[in-house]
Coordinates of C-alpha atoms in Angstrom, one line a residue:
M1 CA 31.3 -12.3 -2.9
T2 CA 29.1 -9.4 -1.9
D3 CA 25.6 -10.3 -0.8
P4 CA 23.2 -8.7 -3.3
L5 CA 20.6 -8.1 -0.6
A6 CA 23.2 -6.2 1.5
R7 CA 24.4 -3.9 -1.2
P8 CA 23.7 -0.2 -0.5
L9 CA 21.5 1.6 -3.1
P10 CA 22.3 5.2 -4.1
L11 CA 19.2 7.1 -5.1
P12 CA 19.0 9.9 -7.7
C13 CA 18.5 12.6 -5.0
G14 CA 21.9 11.7 -3.4
V15 CA 20.6 9.6 -0.5
T16 CA 21.7 6.0 -0.1
L17 CA 19.6 3.1 1.2
P18 CA 21.7 0.8 3.4
N19 CA 20.5 -2.5 1.8
R20 CA 18.0 -3.8 -0.8
I21 CA 15.2 -5.0 1.5
C22 CA 12.2 -2.9 2.2
K23 CA 9.4 -3.4 4.8
A24 CA 6.6 -2.7 2.4
A25 CA 3.6 -0.5 3.3
M26 CA 0.9 -2.2 5.3
T27 CA -2.1 -0.3 6.8
E28 CA -1.6 -0.2 10.6
G29 CA -5.0 0.9 11.9
V30 CA -3.5 2.0 15.3
A31 CA -4.0 5.8 15.2
D32 CA -5.8 7.6 18.0
P33 CA -9.4 9.0 17.7
L34 CA -8.0 12.2 16.3
L35 CA -6.1 10.2 13.6
R36 CA -2.7 11.0 15.1
A37 CA 0.3 8.6 15.5
T38 CA 0.5 6.7 18.8
A39 CA 2.9 4.8 20.9
R40 CA 1.7 1.7 19.1
H41 CA 3.3 3.1 15.8
E42 CA 6.5 3.7 17.7
R43 CA 6.7 0.2 19.1
L44 CA 5.8 -1.3 15.7
Y45 CA 8.3 0.6 13.6
R46 CA 11.1 0.3 16.2
T47 CA 10.6 -3.5 16.0
W48 CA 10.7 -3.4 12.2
G49 CA 13.7 -1.2 12.2
D50 CA 15.5 -3.6 14.5
G51 CA 14.5 -6.3 12.1
G52 CA 17.1 -5.3 9.5
A53 CA 15.3 -3.9 6.5
G54 CA 17.1 -0.9 5.1
L55 CA 13.9 0.9 4.2
L56 CA 10.6 0.9 6.1
L57 CA 7.4 2.3 4.3
T58 CA 4.5 3.4 6.5
G59 CA 0.9 2.4 5.9
N60 CA -1.0 5.0 3.9
V61 CA -1.1 8.3 5.8
Q62 CA -4.2 10.1 4.5
V63 CA -4.5 13.6 3.2
D64 CA -8.2 13.8 3.8
R65 CA -9.5 12.9 7.3
T66 CA -13.0 12.5 6.0
D67 CA -12.2 9.9 3.3
L68 CA -9.9 7.3 4.8
E69 CA -8.8 3.8 3.8
R70 CA -9.9 2.7 7.3
P71 CA -10.7 4.4 10.6
G72 CA -7.4 3.7 12.2
N73 CA -5.3 5.7 9.6
V74 CA -3.1 8.5 10.5
A75 CA -4.2 11.7 8.7
I76 CA -2.4 14.9 7.8
D77 CA -5.1 17.0 6.4
A78 CA -3.9 20.5 5.7
S79 CA -7.5 21.8 5.8
E80 CA -8.0 20.6 9.4
P81 CA -6.1 22.3 12.2
R82 CA -6.1 19.2 14.4
S83 CA -4.2 17.2 11.7
V84 CA -1.3 19.7 11.6
S85 CA -1.3 20.9 15.2
R86 CA 1.8 21.0 17.4
E87 CA 0.6 17.8 19.2
A88 CA 0.0 16.0 15.9
R89 CA 3.5 16.9 14.7
E90 CA 5.2 15.9 17.9
A91 CA 3.5 12.5 17.6
L92 CA 4.8 12.1 14.1
A93 CA 8.3 13.1 15.2
R94 CA 8.2 10.4 17.9
W95 CA 7.1 7.8 15.3
A96 CA 9.9 9.0 13.0
R97 CA 12.6 8.7 15.7
A98 CA 11.5 5.2 16.7
G99 CA 11.3 4.1 13.1
T100 CA 14.8 5.3 12.2
A101 CA 16.6 4.4 15.5
A102 CA 18.4 1.4 13.9
G103 CA 19.9 3.6 11.2
N104 CA 17.4 2.6 8.5
H105 CA 15.2 4.8 6.4
L106 CA 11.5 5.5 7.2
W107 CA 9.4 6.9 4.4
M108 CA 5.9 8.1 4.8
Q109 CA 3.4 6.8 2.3
I110 CA 0.8 9.5 1.5
S111 CA -2.6 8.6 0.1
H112 CA -6.3 9.3 -0.3
G113 CA -8.8 6.5 0.1
G114 CA -11.1 7.8 -2.6
R115 CA -14.1 5.5 -3.5
Q116 CA -12.5 2.7 -1.5
S117 CA -13.3 4.4 1.8
P118 CA -15.8 2.2 3.6
W119 CA -19.4 3.3 4.5
Y120 CA -18.6 3.5 8.3
V121 CA -16.0 6.1 7.5
T122 CA -17.9 8.2 5.0
R123 CA -21.3 8.1 3.3
R124 CA -20.1 10.1 0.4
P125 CA -16.5 9.3 -0.7
L126 CA -14.7 11.2 -3.3
A127 CA -13.7 9.9 -6.7
P128 CA -13.0 11.1 -10.2
S129 CA -16.5 10.0 -11.2
A130 CA -19.6 8.6 -9.4
V131 CA -18.7 4.9 -10.0
Q132 CA -19.5 2.9 -6.9
L133 CA -17.4 0.0 -5.6
K134 CA -19.9 -2.8 -5.1
I135 CA -18.2 -5.3 -2.7
L136 CA -20.2 -6.8 0.2
G137 CA -22.3 -3.6 0.5
N138 CA -19.3 -2.0 2.2
Y139 CA -18.8 1.2 0.1
A140 CA -21.2 4.1 -0.6
R141 CA -21.7 5.7 -3.9
P142 CA -19.0 8.3 -4.4
R143 CA -19.2 12.0 -5.5
A144 CA -17.1 13.2 -8.4
V145 CA -14.5 15.8 -7.2
T146 CA -14.7 19.3 -8.6
E147 CA -11.8 21.0 -10.4
A148 CA -11.3 23.2 -7.3
E149 CA -11.2 20.1 -5.1
I150 CA -8.6 18.5 -7.3
H151 CA -6.2 21.4 -6.9
E152 CA -6.9 21.5 -3.1
L153 CA -6.0 17.7 -2.9
I154 CA -2.8 18.3 -4.8
R155 CA -2.0 21.0 -2.2
R156 CA -2.7 18.6 0.6
F157 CA -0.4 15.9 -0.8
A158 CA 2.4 18.5 -0.9
A159 CA 1.6 19.7 2.6
A160 CA 1.7 16.2 4.0
A161 CA 5.1 15.6 2.3
S162 CA 6.5 18.8 3.8
I163 CA 5.3 17.8 7.3
A164 CA 6.9 14.4 6.8
R165 CA 10.3 15.9 6.2
E166 CA 9.9 18.4 9.0
T167 CA 9.0 15.7 11.5
G168 CA 12.0 13.4 10.7
F169 CA 10.7 11.0 8.1
T170 CA 13.5 10.3 5.6
G171 CA 11.4 10.2 2.5
V172 CA 7.8 10.0 1.1
Q173 CA 5.9 7.7 -1.2
V174 CA 3.0 8.8 -3.3
H175 CA 0.4 6.0 -3.4
G176 CA -0.8 5.7 -7.0
A177 CA -1.9 2.1 -6.9
H178 CA -4.5 -0.4 -5.7
G179 CA -7.6 1.6 -6.7
Y180 CA -7.3 4.5 -4.2
L181 CA -8.0 8.0 -5.4
I182 CA -4.9 8.6 -7.6
S183 CA -5.2 5.1 -9.1
S184 CA -8.9 5.5 -9.8
F185 CA -8.0 8.6 -11.9
L186 CA -5.8 6.5 -14.0
S187 CA -8.4 3.8 -14.8
P188 CA -11.0 4.4 -17.6
V189 CA -13.4 2.2 -15.6
T190 CA -13.5 4.6 -12.7
N191 CA -12.6 7.9 -14.4
L192 CA -15.4 8.9 -16.8
R193 CA -14.6 12.6 -16.8
S194 CA -14.8 14.7 -19.9
D195 CA -12.6 17.6 -18.7
D196 CA -8.8 17.9 -18.5
W197 CA -8.6 15.2 -15.8
G198 CA -10.3 12.4 -17.8
G199 CA -10.5 10.8 -21.2
P200 CA -7.1 10.0 -22.9
L201 CA -4.3 8.6 -20.7
E202 CA -2.5 11.9 -20.7
N203 CA -5.5 13.5 -18.9
R204 CA -6.1 10.5 -16.6
A205 CA -2.4 10.6 -15.5
R206 CA -2.5 14.3 -14.9
F207 CA -3.5 14.1 -11.2
L208 CA -0.7 11.7 -10.4
L209 CA 1.9 13.8 -12.2
E210 CA 0.7 17.1 -10.6
V211 CA 0.8 15.5 -7.2
V212 CA 4.4 14.2 -7.8
R213 CA 5.5 17.7 -9.0
A214 CA 3.9 19.4 -6.0
V215 CA 5.4 16.9 -3.6
R216 CA 8.9 17.4 -5.1
G217 CA 8.5 21.1 -4.9
A218 CA 7.5 20.9 -1.2
V219 CA 10.4 18.7 -0.1
G220 CA 13.2 19.9 -2.3
P221 CA 15.7 18.1 -4.6
D222 CA 17.6 16.2 -1.9
F223 CA 14.8 14.3 -0.3
P224 CA 13.6 10.8 -1.5
V225 CA 10.3 10.8 -3.4
S226 CA 8.8 7.5 -4.4
V227 CA 5.8 6.5 -6.4
K228 CA 3.7 3.3 -6.1
L229 CA 2.1 2.3 -9.4
N230 CA 0.0 -0.5 -10.6
S231 CA 1.6 -2.6 -13.3
D232 CA -1.9 -3.5 -14.3
D233 CA -5.4 -3.3 -12.7
F234 CA -6.0 -6.8 -13.9
R235 CA -9.6 -5.7 -14.7
K236 CA -11.3 -5.6 -18.1
G237 CA -11.3 -2.0 -19.3
G238 CA -9.1 -0.8 -16.5
F239 CA -5.6 0.6 -16.4
T240 CA -3.4 -1.7 -18.5
N241 CA 0.2 -2.6 -18.5
V242 CA 0.7 -0.8 -21.8
E243 CA -0.7 2.4 -20.2
C244 CA 1.6 1.8 -17.2
L245 CA 4.6 1.8 -19.5
E246 CA 3.6 5.2 -20.9
V247 CA 3.0 6.7 -17.4
V248 CA 6.5 5.4 -16.3
R249 CA 8.0 7.3 -19.3
W250 CA 6.3 10.5 -18.0
L251 CA 7.5 9.8 -14.5
N252 CA 11.0 9.6 -15.8
E253 CA 10.9 13.4 -16.2
E254 CA 9.6 14.0 -12.6
S255 CA 12.6 13.4 -10.3
V256 CA 11.3 10.1 -8.8
D257 CA 13.8 8.3 -6.7
L258 CA 12.2 4.9 -6.4
L259 CA 9.3 3.3 -8.4
E260 CA 7.4 0.6 -6.6
I261 CA 5.5 -1.8 -8.9
S262 CA 2.3 -3.5 -7.7
G263 CA -1.0 -4.3 -9.2
G264 CA -4.8 -4.9 -8.7
T265 CA -7.6 -3.1 -6.9
Y266 CA -10.2 -4.1 -4.4
E267 CA -12.2 -5.7 -7.2
Q268 CA -9.1 -7.7 -8.3
P269 CA -7.0 -8.0 -5.2
R270 CA -3.8 -9.4 -6.8
L271 CA -1.8 -7.4 -4.2
L272 CA -3.0 -10.0 -1.7
G273 CA -2.3 -12.9 -4.1
A274 CA -6.1 -13.4 -4.5
E275 CA -8.6 -13.4 -7.4
G276 CA -11.6 -11.1 -7.6
R277 CA -14.8 -11.3 -9.7
A278 CA -14.3 -13.7 -12.6
E279 CA -16.5 -11.8 -15.0
D280 CA -14.2 -8.7 -15.2
A281 CA -10.8 -10.3 -14.4
V282 CA -7.9 -10.2 -16.8
P283 CA -5.8 -13.4 -16.8
V284 CA -2.4 -13.3 -15.2
R285 CA 0.5 -14.2 -17.6
P286 CA 1.5 -17.9 -17.1
S287 CA 5.2 -16.8 -16.7
T288 CA 4.1 -14.6 -13.7
Q289 CA 2.2 -17.4 -12.1
A290 CA 5.3 -19.5 -12.2
R291 CA 7.5 -17.0 -10.4
E292 CA 7.8 -16.4 -6.7
A293 CA 6.8 -12.8 -6.7
Y294 CA 3.5 -11.7 -8.1
F295 CA 4.5 -8.8 -10.4
L296 CA 8.0 -9.6 -11.6
D297 CA 7.0 -10.4 -15.1
Y298 CA 5.5 -7.0 -15.4
A299 CA 8.4 -5.4 -13.7
A300 CA 10.8 -6.8 -16.3
A301 CA 9.0 -4.9 -19.1
I302 CA 8.7 -1.7 -17.0
R303 CA 12.5 -2.0 -16.2
R304 CA 13.3 -1.5 -19.9
V305 CA 11.4 1.9 -19.8
A306 CA 12.1 3.2 -16.3
R307 CA 15.2 5.4 -15.7
M308 CA 14.7 5.4 -11.9
P309 CA 15.5 2.6 -9.4
M310 CA 12.6 0.0 -9.1
M311 CA 11.1 -1.9 -6.3
V312 CA 8.8 -5.0 -6.5
T313 CA 6.6 -6.1 -3.6
G314 CA 4.4 -9.2 -3.3
G315 CA 5.1 -12.9 -2.9
F316 CA 8.8 -12.9 -2.1
R317 CA 9.6 -15.7 0.4
S318 CA 13.1 -17.0 -0.4
R319 CA 16.7 -15.6 -0.7
A320 CA 16.9 -17.4 -4.1
G321 CA 13.8 -15.6 -5.4
M322 CA 15.0 -12.2 -4.1
E323 CA 18.5 -12.6 -5.5
A324 CA 17.1 -13.6 -8.9
A325 CA 14.9 -10.5 -8.9
L326 CA 17.8 -8.2 -8.1
E327 CA 19.8 -9.6 -11.0
G328 CA 17.8 -7.5 -13.4
D329 CA 14.1 -7.0 -12.7
C330 CA 14.4 -4.6 -9.7
D331 CA 16.7 -2.8 -7.3
V332 CA 14.8 -3.3 -4.1
V333 CA 12.6 -6.2 -2.9
G334 CA 9.6 -5.4 -0.7
L335 CA 8.4 -7.7 2.1
G336 CA 5.0 -7.2 3.6
R337 CA 2.9 -9.9 5.4
P338 CA 5.8 -12.1 6.5
L339 CA 7.0 -9.3 8.6
C340 CA 3.7 -9.3 10.6
W341 CA 4.7 -12.5 12.3
Q342 CA 8.5 -12.7 11.7
P343 CA 9.7 -9.1 12.0
D344 CA 13.4 -10.0 12.2
F345 CA 13.4 -12.0 9.0
P346 CA 15.5 -9.4 7.0
R347 CA 18.2 -9.3 9.7
R348 CA 18.3 -13.1 9.9
L349 CA 18.3 -13.3 6.1
L350 CA 21.2 -10.8 5.8
A351 CA 23.1 -12.8 8.5
R352 CA 22.5 -16.0 6.5
E353 CA 20.8 -17.6 9.4
V354 CA 17.8 -18.4 7.2
D355 CA 17.2 -18.7 3.4
Q356 CA 13.5 -18.4 3.3
V357 CA 10.5 -17.5 5.5
E358 CA 8.2 -20.3 6.5
R359 CA 5.2 -20.4 4.1
I360 CA 2.1 -20.3 6.3
E361 CA -0.4 -19.3 3.6
D362 CA -1.8 -22.8 3.2
R363 CA -2.6 -22.9 6.9
L364 CA -4.7 -19.7 6.5
R365 CA -7.3 -21.2 4.2
F366 CA -10.5 -23.0 4.4
A367 CA -10.5 -26.0 2.0
E368 CA -12.6 -25.1 -1.0
R369 CA -13.1 -28.6 -2.3
G370 CA -16.2 -29.2 -0.1
W371 CA -17.7 -25.8 -1.1
R372 CA -17.9 -26.4 -4.9
S373 CA -21.6 -26.8 -5.2
P374 CA -23.4 -24.5 -5.4
T375 CA -21.3 -21.7 -6.7
S376 CA -22.4 -19.3 -4.0
R377 CA -20.8 -21.5 -1.4
L378 CA -17.5 -21.5 -3.3
L379 CA -17.7 -17.7 -3.5
L380 CA -18.3 -17.5 0.3
A381 CA -15.2 -19.8 0.9
R382 CA -13.1 -17.5 -1.2
V383 CA -14.3 -14.4 0.6
L384 CA -13.6 -16.0 3.9
N385 CA -10.2 -17.1 2.8
T386 CA -9.2 -13.6 1.5
F387 CA -10.6 -11.6 4.4
G388 CA -9.8 -14.2 7.1
A389 CA -6.2 -14.4 6.1
Q390 CA -5.9 -10.7 5.9
S391 CA -7.4 -10.3 9.3
W392 CA -5.0 -12.8 10.7
Y393 CA -2.1 -10.6 9.6
Y394 CA -3.8 -7.5 11.0
C395 CA -4.1 -9.2 14.4
Q396 CA -0.4 -10.2 14.3
L397 CA 0.4 -6.5 13.5
F398 CA -1.7 -5.4 16.5
R399 CA 0.3 -7.7 18.7
L400 CA 3.6 -6.3 17.5
A401 CA 2.3 -2.8 18.1
D402 CA 1.4 -3.8 21.7
G403 CA 4.9 -5.2 22.3
R404 CA 3.9 -8.8 22.1
P405 CA 5.2 -11.6 19.8
A406 CA 3.1 -13.0 17.0
D407 CA 0.6 -15.8 17.9
L408 CA 0.9 -18.5 15.2
D409 CA -1.8 -20.6 16.9
R410 CA -4.4 -17.9 16.5
G411 CA -7.3 -19.1 14.3
M412 CA -8.5 -17.3 11.1
L413 CA -12.1 -16.9 12.2
A414 CA -11.1 -15.5 15.6
S415 CA -8.8 -13.1 13.8
L416 CA -11.6 -12.0 11.5
G417 CA -13.9 -11.4 14.4
E418 CA -11.3 -9.3 16.3
Y419 CA -10.5 -7.3 13.2
L420 CA -14.2 -6.5 12.5
R421 CA -14.8 -5.5 16.1
D422 CA -11.8 -3.2 16.1
E423 CA -12.7 -1.7 12.7
L424 CA -16.4 -1.1 13.4
S425 CA -15.8 0.3 16.9
R426 CA -13.2 2.7 15.5
G427 CA -15.7 3.6 12.7
A428 CA -18.5 4.4 15.2
G429 CA -17.2 8.0 15.6
F430 CA -17.5 8.8 11.9
N431 CA -20.7 9.7 10.0
V432 CA -22.3 11.4 13.0

């Protein structure tokens, strides 16, 4: 009997993925001071390529060097000569060669940080409207983009995709999820515009659709183009699952080769398996809570609408869970954080050496029981749990990028300190 995880996947553009496992996009934070790819990217993606996944997605490569998701991002900014110089392209080509050396695919995820760019990167981030992200005082009030800037940003997405193909990446993904710029256009909470880019869903989705069309035009019909889309923002008044279904119907007409389903924003970080502010949260369906992966229940409904292959990322830990998903809910399973400390898990899974990745999430938590009074202490514990665990995975990723194995004995607070030092030191060169 054929292993469902090992089956190749033909895509609409004519390209075939060698198996059904994807290393999902995770921000790397290892670019050089000019926001170019480095040897750390090469080591990291060579390791993941050797790890057995048929598809690797990069962390979000930015199309605007002044408005990043974090200071260590790679940027391909068509308006900035340094971003598209010969040296920058050669660095991308080395990254692409390393990341495809094992015969797998390497797709570049292209994105714009939008209002979720931290203050130590930009004091005036761009957004559809001037709606500030108020989390830990970490984000400045954004400025609403002009009509001319919207068209310029569409051009930059297309230019980044063209450079990705030119330098040896085997596909691209447009990041339309998690509250970044494209996602914030989709949400009526963050898009208060009254022009052709705001208001009804058709207008709010226009930026995403125009970006996808421009990207497809730049790379041609035979190159994979993917989209990452929220199944739901899980926030009151935000982008809903019903709206997602309508956007997917429109994407059916745009030559998309793979649709990745995710969910949440920084306010409601369901992408990390965490809860955000209780006052504006939308409850997760009980059937979703009972399943291994976070967004499978939503994917099942989207599957009935989508005509392109689908991928789901978030929460997969076992062969049984992945095989169940591939039976009908999706075509590709995405693995993220487990590959920060067990990068060869896909290879061992395909070889049937293991059936599941060890669950270490419970070790990366402070017990909340002793924090329950007053409420502010409980909130602090949850913040530490979310950001501490996230920092632990970042630090394991840094070790892999340096050619070292993961350190499972590393503490969560030590990881948080290392991450913050790295982040703020890299951010020191911005806003000057």
